[in-house]
């Protein structure tokens, strides 16, 4: 079967970039990305491609090339479903905030709504592709809804998990380490798998396209993220030990990273991992393990999250301790709010939790991030429900000039590793701050010696003060 029309439900961080690259690489396939959020679709359609809602290096050029040719953004979900032979589901699947599984299980409300909508609209057979990160066995839920409500049509469900990392999405999509496609091992399932393989094979070498059964594919996605997050928590756990022993975490990371069995990636100690995937996927793994009574398995992976929460909390505590055990009424400047550099995504960003802790201690915070909008910062803080939104607006402000943001501060804290922070005139920042002037480098990106020679008191993750 040759796919000519693809529809993607959900125009977010996954759906947008993925479809843009598919459209670029397959000019003969019509790709329509739909979303119920009109504002988001309007932004994807903005004449000026710099205003698209997802910031990713290289993405606006891809959108500029394909949009209007074979890439379309629309709010007409029904029409796109009807036209497509293959439908990707890329809607959000946040951790449940209510009821059974609260705080751990994924909320599949939006996935279920999509399935019902596909079943209602479809007039012919469809291949439905899970792109959102989902708990293992979601495909069976999808299949159940589709076959029971779908008018006797045939639906094949594929799992095609996303491995792109934000900030390098376009690069990761254009040249992936591998593409994983899981499906039923029946003749119909294998045909559906082949149809999707043929899409990717336009630009991905065949040996990098792995096919599996649907459950292996779903579980592999959770496992990949759990392994990566575990590396970050492992190095972060040792960063604390370094701060007490005068070992240097950067040296330790270099020493172990050159062991080819360990490898150099994901060994950067930080203020804690964030992003929409790591925590959610591990929680899914923990939840599903516990639901099968596998408590040791669940505890093992849960520790990765416990370590990460500890790392965020201890960064905030370190600031407080060094400011004479009180930050009440003191201004702290935050450089960075995104969960990593080169993205405007802030989901689960360590900055949110560090800010929350400091605000509880009555500090005043001013933040600067090159790509995150002011309203997003407040949305993130308000979501925690720690205090009223008026209080959040009173005690935290969002600046647009990093030098002004640092003016009059007792301390500057680096929360995101944006490259531009390294190039600032730190003498100018020092001159504008209260003394002693502290820098807390949560990403180990600044030149400690240079800062110390200016006069700063420098505290970096994983090195003794
Ligand atoms: C991750 C996976 O990498 C990707 O394959 C999957 O599809 C989605 O989840 P993403 O969340 O975009 O991607 O970013 P990633 O680069 O993995 O970073 C996650 C977090 O870990 C960030 O907060 C980052 O700052 C932190 N991190 C990463 C570290 O603290 N140290 C490191 O060495 C690497
Ligand atoms: P991700 O990082 O997984 O892409 P996002 O939150 O960035 O997550 O994007 C998910 C998108 O899915 C949002 O823009 C949301 O409006 C959209 N969405 C959720 N449910 C539906 C639905 N039933 N139909 C269409 N779009 C939906």
Short mmCIF file of C-alpha atoms and ligand atoms in Angstrom, two decimals:
data_model
loop_
_atom_site.label_atom_id
_atom_site.label_comp_id
_atom_site.label_asym_id
_atom_site.label_seq_id
_atom_site.Cartn_x
_atom_site.Cartn_y
_atom_site.Cartn_z
CA UNK A 1 0.00 0.00 0.00
CA UNK A 2 1.34 3.43 -0.93
CA UNK A 3 0.52 6.27 1.40
CA UNK A 4 -0.46 9.51 -0.33
CA UNK A 5 -2.14 11.40 2.47
CA UNK A 6 -0.91 11.66 6.02
CA UNK A 7 -2.73 13.39 8.83
CA UNK A 8 -1.21 14.20 12.20
CA UNK A 9 -3.41 15.05 15.16
CA UNK A 10 -1.54 17.41 17.48
CA UNK A 11 0.65 20.29 16.29
CA UNK A 12 3.00 20.43 19.26
CA UNK A 13 6.68 19.82 19.86
CA UNK A 14 6.48 16.30 18.41
CA UNK A 15 3.82 16.56 15.69
CA UNK A 16 5.01 19.86 14.21
CA UNK A 17 8.70 19.10 13.60
CA UNK A 18 8.11 15.43 12.68
CA UNK A 19 5.53 16.25 10.02
CA UNK A 20 7.56 19.15 8.69
CA UNK A 21 10.48 16.79 8.06
CA UNK A 22 8.27 14.06 6.56
CA UNK A 23 6.78 16.68 4.21
CA UNK A 24 10.22 17.95 3.27
CA UNK A 25 11.50 14.46 2.51
CA UNK A 26 8.36 13.18 0.76
CA UNK A 27 7.16 15.97 -1.55
CA UNK A 28 4.63 13.60 -3.17
CA UNK A 29 2.82 12.92 0.12
CA UNK A 30 0.30 15.46 1.37
CA UNK A 31 0.85 16.01 5.08
CA UNK A 32 -1.81 17.80 7.12
CA UNK A 33 -1.21 18.67 10.76
CA UNK A 34 -4.36 19.40 12.72
CA UNK A 35 -4.96 20.71 16.20
CA UNK A 36 -7.95 21.91 18.19
CA UNK A 37 -5.90 24.86 19.40
CA UNK A 38 -6.70 27.57 16.85
CA UNK A 39 -4.06 29.94 18.10
CA UNK A 40 -1.38 27.29 17.65
CA UNK A 41 -2.49 26.52 14.10
CA UNK A 42 -2.59 30.23 13.28
CA UNK A 43 0.99 30.52 14.54
CA UNK A 44 2.10 27.56 12.37
CA UNK A 45 0.50 29.37 9.44
CA UNK A 46 2.04 32.74 10.27
CA UNK A 47 3.45 34.32 7.13
CA UNK A 48 6.67 34.99 9.00
CA UNK A 49 8.10 31.54 9.73
CA UNK A 50 10.03 32.95 12.68
CA UNK A 51 6.69 33.09 14.51
CA UNK A 52 5.91 29.36 14.39
CA UNK A 53 5.05 28.16 17.91
CA UNK A 54 7.93 25.72 18.37
CA UNK A 55 11.45 27.05 18.49
CA UNK A 56 13.93 24.54 17.06
CA UNK A 57 17.14 25.35 15.20
CA UNK A 58 16.52 24.82 11.47
CA UNK A 59 12.78 24.23 11.75
CA UNK A 60 11.54 27.48 10.28
CA UNK A 61 13.52 26.83 7.07
CA UNK A 62 11.94 23.37 6.70
CA UNK A 63 8.46 24.83 7.26
CA UNK A 64 9.15 27.63 4.79
CA UNK A 65 10.11 25.08 2.14
CA UNK A 66 7.21 22.65 2.53
CA UNK A 67 4.31 24.72 3.83
CA UNK A 68 1.66 25.30 1.18
CA UNK A 69 3.36 22.74 -1.10
CA UNK A 70 2.57 19.48 0.67
CA UNK A 71 2.53 20.58 4.31
CA UNK A 72 -0.64 22.09 5.73
CA UNK A 73 -1.74 23.19 9.18
CA UNK A 74 -5.44 23.22 9.91
CA UNK A 75 -8.12 23.05 12.60
CA UNK A 76 -10.39 20.93 10.44
CA UNK A 77 -9.63 17.64 12.15
CA UNK A 78 -12.48 15.67 10.56
CA UNK A 79 -11.55 16.57 7.01
CA UNK A 80 -7.89 15.63 7.53
CA UNK A 81 -8.84 12.29 9.11
CA UNK A 82 -11.23 11.55 6.28
CA UNK A 83 -8.62 12.23 3.58
CA UNK A 84 -5.70 10.37 5.13
CA UNK A 85 -4.75 6.72 4.81
CA UNK A 86 -2.31 7.08 7.71
CA UNK A 87 -3.04 9.06 10.88
CA UNK A 88 -0.38 9.96 13.41
CA UNK A 89 -1.52 10.71 16.94
CA UNK A 90 0.77 13.29 18.55
CA UNK A 91 -1.42 14.72 21.25
CA UNK A 92 -0.25 15.40 24.77
CA UNK A 93 -0.25 12.63 27.36
CA UNK A 94 0.62 14.34 30.65
CA UNK A 95 0.84 12.58 33.99
CA UNK A 96 -2.59 12.28 35.63
CA UNK A 97 -3.35 15.01 38.14
CA UNK A 98 -6.45 13.34 39.58
CA UNK A 99 -7.97 10.00 40.57
CA UNK A 100 -6.45 6.54 40.24
CA UNK A 101 -2.76 6.69 39.30
CA UNK A 102 -2.58 10.42 40.11
CA UNK A 103 1.00 11.67 39.85
CA UNK A 104 2.18 8.54 38.01
CA UNK A 105 -0.06 7.12 35.32
CA UNK A 106 -0.40 8.88 31.98
CA UNK A 107 -3.65 10.68 31.30
CA UNK A 108 -4.97 9.07 28.15
CA UNK A 109 -8.03 11.27 27.88
CA UNK A 110 -6.80 13.05 24.74
CA UNK A 111 -5.69 9.83 23.09
CA UNK A 112 -9.08 8.29 23.67
CA UNK A 113 -10.83 11.36 22.26
CA UNK A 114 -8.70 11.07 19.13
CA UNK A 115 -9.54 7.39 18.73
CA UNK A 116 -13.25 8.10 19.05
CA UNK A 117 -13.01 10.92 16.56
CA UNK A 118 -11.16 8.74 14.04
CA UNK A 119 -13.76 5.99 14.48
CA UNK A 120 -16.59 8.47 13.98
CA UNK A 121 -15.18 10.12 10.88
CA UNK A 122 -13.44 7.27 9.04
CA UNK A 123 -15.17 5.92 5.97
CA UNK A 124 -12.34 3.61 4.88
CA UNK A 125 -9.57 1.51 6.45
CA UNK A 126 -6.85 3.48 8.24
CA UNK A 127 -3.43 2.98 9.70
CA UNK A 128 -3.23 4.73 13.06
CA UNK A 129 0.26 5.53 14.32
CA UNK A 130 1.00 6.22 17.98
CA UNK A 131 3.60 8.94 18.05
CA UNK A 132 2.95 10.40 21.49
CA UNK A 133 4.81 8.69 24.31
CA UNK A 134 2.40 6.23 25.78
CA UNK A 135 2.33 3.62 28.47
CA UNK A 136 2.85 0.08 27.29
CA UNK A 137 -0.35 -1.52 26.00
CA UNK A 138 -2.03 1.71 24.88
CA UNK A 139 -2.24 0.30 21.39
CA UNK A 140 -4.72 -2.28 22.66
CA UNK A 141 -6.91 0.49 24.08
CA UNK A 142 -6.81 2.29 20.76
CA UNK A 143 -7.63 -0.87 18.86
CA UNK A 144 -10.48 -1.65 21.22
CA UNK A 145 -12.12 1.75 20.74
CA UNK A 146 -11.59 1.77 17.00
CA UNK A 147 -12.90 -1.71 16.35
CA UNK A 148 -15.91 -1.34 18.63
CA UNK A 149 -17.02 2.04 17.38
CA UNK A 150 -15.61 2.12 13.87
CA UNK A 151 -18.39 0.82 11.67
CA UNK A 152 -16.68 -2.48 10.85
CA UNK A 153 -13.69 -0.83 9.17
CA UNK A 154 -10.20 -2.24 9.58
CA UNK A 155 -7.72 -0.25 11.67
CA UNK A 156 -4.09 -1.15 12.04
CA UNK A 157 -2.33 0.37 15.02
CA UNK A 158 1.39 1.03 14.79
CA UNK A 159 3.72 2.27 17.48
CA UNK A 160 6.36 4.62 16.09
CA UNK A 161 7.90 6.27 19.14
CA UNK A 162 9.65 9.56 18.90
CA UNK A 163 13.33 9.68 19.77
CA UNK A 164 14.00 13.28 18.78
CA UNK A 165 15.42 15.49 21.48
CA UNK A 166 14.21 19.05 21.64
CA UNK A 167 16.78 21.59 20.57
CA UNK A 168 18.12 19.13 17.98
CA UNK A 169 14.76 17.92 16.61
CA UNK A 170 15.38 18.68 12.95
CA UNK A 171 18.84 17.10 13.00
CA UNK A 172 17.52 14.05 14.87
CA UNK A 173 14.66 13.62 12.39
CA UNK A 174 16.81 14.06 9.31
CA UNK A 175 19.50 11.67 10.50
CA UNK A 176 18.07 9.41 13.21
CA UNK A 177 20.10 6.74 15.01
CA UNK A 178 17.17 4.48 14.27
CA UNK A 179 13.46 4.55 13.54
CA UNK A 180 11.35 2.07 15.47
CA UNK A 181 8.07 0.73 14.13
CA UNK A 182 5.98 -1.75 16.07
CA UNK A 183 2.87 -3.46 14.76
CA UNK A 184 0.79 -6.60 14.81
CA UNK A 185 2.61 -9.63 13.48
CA UNK A 186 -0.34 -10.55 11.26
CA UNK A 187 -0.40 -10.15 7.44
CA UNK A 188 -2.44 -6.92 7.81
CA UNK A 189 -0.17 -5.65 10.57
CA UNK A 190 2.96 -6.41 8.55
CA UNK A 191 1.49 -4.56 5.55
CA UNK A 192 0.84 -1.52 7.71
CA UNK A 193 4.39 -1.66 9.09
CA UNK A 194 5.70 -1.83 5.52
CA UNK A 195 3.66 1.22 4.51
CA UNK A 196 5.32 3.26 7.26
CA UNK A 197 8.76 1.78 6.55
CA UNK A 198 8.33 3.00 2.95
CA UNK A 199 7.72 6.55 4.17
CA UNK A 200 10.90 6.66 6.28
CA UNK A 201 12.94 4.73 3.73
CA UNK A 202 12.89 7.82 1.50
CA UNK A 203 15.70 9.23 3.62
CA UNK A 204 16.59 6.76 6.39
CA UNK A 205 18.87 3.81 5.49
CA UNK A 206 16.94 0.54 5.69
CA UNK A 207 19.22 -0.96 8.34
CA UNK A 208 18.27 1.87 10.68
CA UNK A 209 14.56 1.10 10.45
CA UNK A 210 13.79 -1.48 13.12
CA UNK A 211 10.50 -3.31 13.18
CA UNK A 212 9.12 -5.12 16.22
CA UNK A 213 5.88 -6.18 17.77
CA UNK A 214 3.82 -3.35 19.15
CA UNK A 215 4.57 -3.93 22.85
CA UNK A 216 8.33 -4.06 22.36
CA UNK A 217 8.17 -0.78 20.52
CA UNK A 218 6.11 0.91 23.24
CA UNK A 219 8.34 -0.44 26.00
CA UNK A 220 11.54 0.49 24.13
CA UNK A 221 10.53 4.12 24.14
CA UNK A 222 10.06 4.15 27.91
CA UNK A 223 13.27 2.18 28.36
CA UNK A 224 15.36 4.53 26.21
CA UNK A 225 14.24 7.52 28.23
CA UNK A 226 14.62 5.68 31.53
CA UNK A 227 18.22 4.76 30.64
CA UNK A 228 19.07 8.31 29.60
CA UNK A 229 17.47 9.82 32.68
CA UNK A 230 19.23 7.26 34.84
CA UNK A 231 22.58 8.42 33.46
CA UNK A 232 21.76 11.99 34.40
CA UNK A 233 20.64 11.00 37.89
CA UNK A 234 23.75 8.85 38.31
CA UNK A 235 26.12 11.67 37.42
CA UNK A 236 24.07 14.10 39.51
CA UNK A 237 24.30 11.82 42.53
CA UNK A 238 28.07 11.86 42.18
CA UNK A 239 28.12 15.63 41.71
CA UNK A 240 27.00 15.96 45.31
CA UNK A 241 29.77 13.68 46.47
CA UNK A 242 32.26 15.75 44.47
CA UNK A 243 31.19 18.93 46.23
CA UNK A 244 32.22 17.33 49.53
CA UNK A 245 35.37 15.51 48.46
CA UNK A 246 37.00 18.06 46.15
CA UNK A 247 36.82 15.68 43.24
CA UNK A 248 35.58 17.55 40.18
CA UNK A 249 32.53 16.10 38.42
CA UNK A 250 33.73 17.35 35.03
CA UNK A 251 36.97 15.43 35.45
CA UNK A 252 35.13 12.35 36.67
CA UNK A 253 32.73 12.54 33.70
CA UNK A 254 35.63 12.84 31.28
CA UNK A 255 37.46 9.95 32.90
CA UNK A 256 34.52 7.56 32.80
CA UNK A 257 33.15 8.83 29.48
CA UNK A 258 36.30 7.73 27.65
CA UNK A 259 35.55 4.14 28.67
CA UNK A 260 33.98 2.94 25.43
CA UNK A 261 31.60 0.73 27.39
CA UNK A 262 30.19 3.79 29.15
CA UNK A 263 30.55 6.46 26.44
CA UNK A 264 30.66 10.24 26.72
CA UNK A 265 27.01 11.23 26.29
CA UNK A 266 24.53 12.22 29.00
CA UNK A 267 27.23 12.72 31.59
CA UNK A 268 26.70 16.41 32.22
CA UNK A 269 25.88 17.09 35.82
CA UNK A 270 23.07 19.61 36.07
CA UNK A 271 20.48 21.17 38.30
CA UNK A 272 18.26 18.24 37.32
CA UNK A 273 16.68 16.90 34.17
CA UNK A 274 13.42 18.28 32.86
CA UNK A 275 11.38 18.02 29.69
CA UNK A 276 8.09 16.42 28.88
CA UNK A 277 9.42 12.88 28.56
CA UNK A 278 11.90 11.70 31.17
CA UNK A 279 9.83 12.03 34.30
CA UNK A 280 6.60 11.01 32.62
CA UNK A 281 8.08 7.94 31.00
CA UNK A 282 9.79 6.73 34.15
CA UNK A 283 6.58 7.27 36.09
CA UNK A 284 4.81 5.18 33.48
CA UNK A 285 7.38 2.45 33.91
CA UNK A 286 7.02 2.60 37.68
CA UNK A 287 3.24 2.56 37.47
CA UNK A 288 3.03 -0.36 35.10
CA UNK A 289 5.62 -2.36 37.09
CA UNK A 290 3.70 -1.80 40.30
CA UNK A 291 0.43 -2.72 38.66
CA UNK A 292 1.95 -6.16 37.92
CA UNK A 293 3.12 -6.39 41.55
CA UNK A 294 6.78 -5.90 40.57
CA UNK A 295 7.68 -3.66 43.48
CA UNK A 296 11.45 -4.02 43.25
CA UNK A 297 11.39 -3.08 39.58
CA UNK A 298 9.20 -0.08 40.36
CA UNK A 299 11.42 1.04 43.27
CA UNK A 300 14.53 0.70 41.16
CA UNK A 301 13.33 3.14 38.51
CA UNK A 302 11.56 5.43 40.94
CA UNK A 303 14.92 6.17 42.52
CA UNK A 304 15.92 8.02 39.31
CA UNK A 305 13.10 10.49 39.96
CA UNK A 306 13.86 10.73 43.67
CA UNK A 307 17.46 11.64 42.84
CA UNK A 308 16.31 14.25 40.35
CA UNK A 309 13.95 15.89 42.83
CA UNK A 310 16.77 15.91 45.35
CA UNK A 311 19.13 17.60 42.87
CA UNK A 312 16.68 20.45 42.20
CA UNK A 313 15.96 20.91 45.90
CA UNK A 314 19.57 20.86 46.93
CA UNK A 315 20.46 23.52 44.34
CA UNK A 316 17.86 25.85 45.89
CA UNK A 317 19.08 24.98 49.37
CA UNK A 318 22.65 25.73 48.40
CA UNK A 319 21.64 29.22 47.32
CA UNK A 320 19.88 29.81 50.61
CA UNK A 321 22.74 28.46 52.69
CA UNK A 322 25.30 30.66 50.96
CA UNK A 323 23.17 33.76 51.36
CA UNK A 324 23.52 33.43 55.15
CA UNK A 325 20.60 31.03 55.46
CA UNK A 326 18.01 33.50 54.33
CA UNK A 327 16.84 34.76 50.98
CA UNK A 328 13.84 36.62 52.39
CA UNK A 329 13.51 39.93 50.55
CA UNK A 330 16.67 39.24 48.52
CA UNK A 331 16.75 39.39 44.76
CA UNK A 332 17.97 36.36 42.87
CA UNK A 333 18.48 36.59 39.11
CA UNK A 334 17.68 33.49 37.05
CA UNK A 335 19.41 32.99 33.72
CA UNK A 336 17.34 30.47 31.80
CA UNK A 337 13.89 29.03 32.27
CA UNK A 338 13.66 26.41 29.47
CA UNK A 339 14.42 22.81 30.46
CA UNK A 340 17.51 22.83 28.20
CA UNK A 341 19.07 25.15 25.65
CA UNK A 342 17.80 25.73 22.11
CA UNK A 343 14.14 25.15 22.94
CA UNK A 344 11.31 27.33 24.19
CA UNK A 345 9.78 24.33 25.97
CA UNK A 346 9.62 24.63 29.75
CA UNK A 347 7.78 21.46 30.74
CA UNK A 348 9.21 20.04 33.98
CA UNK A 349 12.08 22.51 33.81
CA UNK A 350 14.25 22.50 36.92
CA UNK A 351 13.95 26.31 36.97
CA UNK A 352 10.27 26.05 37.93
CA UNK A 353 10.98 23.96 41.02
CA UNK A 354 14.01 25.95 42.12
CA UNK A 355 11.98 29.16 41.78
CA UNK A 356 9.12 27.64 43.75
CA UNK A 357 11.44 26.67 46.60
CA UNK A 358 13.03 30.13 46.74
CA UNK A 359 9.68 31.91 46.55
CA UNK A 360 8.54 29.84 49.52
CA UNK A 361 11.51 31.37 51.33
CA UNK A 362 10.21 34.83 50.37
CA UNK A 363 12.92 35.70 47.92
CA UNK A 364 12.32 37.96 44.96
CA UNK A 365 13.24 36.49 41.58
CA UNK A 366 13.80 38.08 38.21
CA UNK A 367 14.23 35.76 35.24
CA UNK A 368 15.64 36.02 31.75
CA UNK A 369 15.40 33.40 29.02
CA UNK A 370 16.17 34.14 25.38
CA UNK A 371 13.22 32.15 24.02
CA UNK A 372 10.61 31.67 26.75
CA UNK A 373 7.70 34.10 26.85
CA UNK A 374 6.70 35.85 30.07
CA UNK A 375 3.23 34.32 30.19
CA UNK A 376 4.73 30.83 29.98
CA UNK A 377 6.82 31.47 33.10
CA UNK A 378 3.70 32.46 35.04
CA UNK A 379 1.68 29.55 33.66
CA UNK A 380 4.40 27.17 34.89
CA UNK A 381 4.46 28.66 38.37
CA UNK A 382 0.71 28.99 38.71
CA UNK A 383 0.34 25.33 37.69
CA UNK A 384 2.14 24.26 40.87
CA UNK A 385 -0.57 25.92 42.95
CA UNK A 386 1.91 26.88 45.68
CA UNK A 387 0.59 30.45 45.96
CA UNK A 388 -1.88 32.77 44.27
CA UNK A 389 -1.09 33.98 40.77
CA UNK A 390 -1.02 37.56 42.11
CA UNK A 391 1.73 36.58 44.52
CA UNK A 392 3.66 34.86 41.74
CA UNK A 393 3.47 38.03 39.64
CA UNK A 394 4.49 40.19 42.58
CA UNK A 395 7.48 38.14 43.68
CA UNK A 396 8.79 37.02 40.33
CA UNK A 397 9.27 39.24 37.33
CA UNK A 398 10.41 38.39 33.84
CA UNK A 399 12.97 40.62 32.16
CA UNK A 400 14.13 40.99 28.59
CA UNK A 401 17.61 42.38 29.23
CA UNK A 402 19.94 40.01 31.09
CA UNK A 403 22.08 42.85 32.48
CA UNK A 404 19.04 44.59 33.96
CA UNK A 405 17.79 41.28 35.33
CA UNK A 406 21.05 40.82 37.26
CA UNK A 407 21.14 44.40 38.54
CA UNK A 408 20.80 44.70 42.29
CA UNK A 409 20.79 40.91 42.75
CA UNK A 410 22.53 39.09 45.60
CA UNK A 411 23.00 36.08 43.38
CA UNK A 412 22.77 34.96 39.77
CA UNK A 413 21.66 31.38 39.17
CA UNK A 414 22.20 29.67 35.80
CA UNK A 415 19.34 27.24 35.20
CA UNK A 416 19.65 26.58 31.46
CA UNK A 417 22.84 26.11 29.46
CA UNK A 418 22.13 28.71 26.75
CA UNK A 419 25.40 29.49 24.90
CA UNK A 420 24.86 33.24 25.10
CA UNK A 421 25.30 33.19 28.90
CA UNK A 422 28.95 32.33 28.42
CA UNK A 423 29.57 35.40 26.28
CA UNK A 424 28.13 38.00 28.64
CA UNK A 425 30.24 40.81 30.05
CA UNK A 426 30.45 39.33 33.54
CA UNK A 427 32.42 42.29 34.89
CA UNK A 428 29.47 44.51 33.99
CA UNK A 429 27.11 42.08 35.72
CA UNK A 430 29.35 42.01 38.79
CA UNK A 431 29.45 45.79 39.00
CA UNK A 432 25.67 45.98 39.08
CA UNK A 433 25.17 43.38 41.83
CA UNK A 434 25.14 43.56 45.61
CA UNK A 435 28.30 42.28 47.30
CA UNK A 436 29.35 39.65 47.99
CA UNK A 437 28.09 38.71 44.53
CA UNK A 438 27.34 35.01 44.09
CA UNK A 439 27.01 32.93 40.95
CA UNK A 440 25.36 29.51 41.18
CA UNK A 441 26.10 27.65 37.99
CA UNK A 442 23.54 24.87 37.70
CA UNK A 443 24.90 23.82 34.31
CA UNK A 444 28.65 24.09 34.69
CA UNK A 445 28.98 26.35 31.66
CA UNK A 446 30.76 29.41 33.03
CA UNK A 447 34.49 29.94 33.42
CA UNK A 448 34.84 29.68 37.20
CA UNK A 449 38.36 31.06 37.39
CA UNK A 450 37.53 34.09 35.26
CA UNK A 451 34.50 34.82 37.43
CA UNK A 452 36.52 34.42 40.63
CA UNK A 453 39.12 36.83 39.38
CA UNK A 454 36.38 39.42 38.80
CA UNK A 455 35.39 38.96 42.44
CA UNK A 456 32.42 36.58 42.27
CA UNK A 457 31.83 33.83 44.80
CA UNK A 458 31.29 30.89 42.45
CA UNK A 459 29.34 27.74 43.26
CA UNK A 460 29.14 25.19 40.46
CA UNK A 461 27.43 21.81 40.44
CA UNK A 462 29.87 19.05 41.25
CA UNK A 463 32.89 21.07 42.34
CA UNK A 464 33.87 22.18 45.81
CA UNK A 465 33.53 25.93 46.46
C1 LIG B 1 14.35 13.16 25.54
C2 LIG B 1 15.06 12.04 24.76
O1 LIG B 1 16.45 12.37 24.62
C3 LIG B 1 14.41 11.86 23.40
O2 LIG B 1 15.00 10.78 22.72
C4 LIG B 1 12.92 11.58 23.59
O3 LIG B 1 12.27 11.45 22.36
C5 LIG B 1 12.28 12.69 24.41
O4 LIG B 1 12.98 12.86 25.64
P1 LIG B 1 14.39 15.81 25.49
O5 LIG B 1 13.53 15.73 26.69
O6 LIG B 1 13.98 16.71 24.38
O7 LIG B 1 14.56 14.37 24.84
O8 LIG B 1 15.86 16.29 25.93
P2 LIG B 1 17.20 15.58 26.41
O9 LIG B 1 18.29 16.13 25.59
O10 LIG B 1 17.09 14.12 26.50
O11 LIG B 1 17.38 16.20 27.88
C6 LIG B 1 16.50 15.92 28.94
C7 LIG B 1 16.94 16.63 30.20
O12 LIG B 1 18.14 16.06 30.72
C8 LIG B 1 17.22 18.11 30.01
O13 LIG B 1 16.69 18.84 31.08
C9 LIG B 1 18.71 18.18 29.96
O14 LIG B 1 19.19 19.43 30.37
C10 LIG B 1 19.08 17.09 30.96
N1 LIG B 1 20.44 16.54 30.74
C11 LIG B 1 20.75 15.89 29.59
C12 LIG B 1 21.41 16.70 31.72
O15 LIG B 1 21.15 17.28 32.77
N2 LIG B 1 22.65 16.18 31.51
C13 LIG B 1 22.99 15.52 30.37
O16 LIG B 1 24.14 15.08 30.27
C14 LIG B 1 22.01 15.37 29.37
P1 LIG B 2 4.11 17.05 22.47
O1 LIG B 2 5.38 17.53 23.10
O2 LIG B 2 3.81 15.61 22.81
O3 LIG B 2 4.05 17.32 21.00
P2 LIG B 2 2.29 19.30 22.94
O4 LIG B 2 1.52 19.63 24.16
O5 LIG B 2 3.37 20.22 22.48
O6 LIG B 2 2.89 17.83 23.18
O7 LIG B 2 1.31 19.10 21.72
C1 LIG B 2 0.14 18.36 21.74
C2 LIG B 2 -0.92 19.08 20.90
O8 LIG B 2 -2.04 18.20 20.75
C3 LIG B 2 -1.47 20.36 21.52
O9 LIG B 2 -1.25 21.44 20.64
C4 LIG B 2 -2.99 20.07 21.71
O10 LIG B 2 -3.80 21.20 21.46
C5 LIG B 2 -3.23 18.99 20.68
N1 LIG B 2 -4.40 18.15 20.96
C6 LIG B 2 -4.73 17.52 22.10
N2 LIG B 2 -5.87 16.81 21.97
C7 LIG B 2 -6.28 16.99 20.68
C8 LIG B 2 -7.41 16.50 19.90
N3 LIG B 2 -8.31 15.68 20.42
N4 LIG B 2 -7.50 16.89 18.62
C9 LIG B 2 -6.57 17.71 18.07
N5 LIG B 2 -5.50 18.20 18.74
C10 LIG B 2 -5.35 17.84 20.03
#
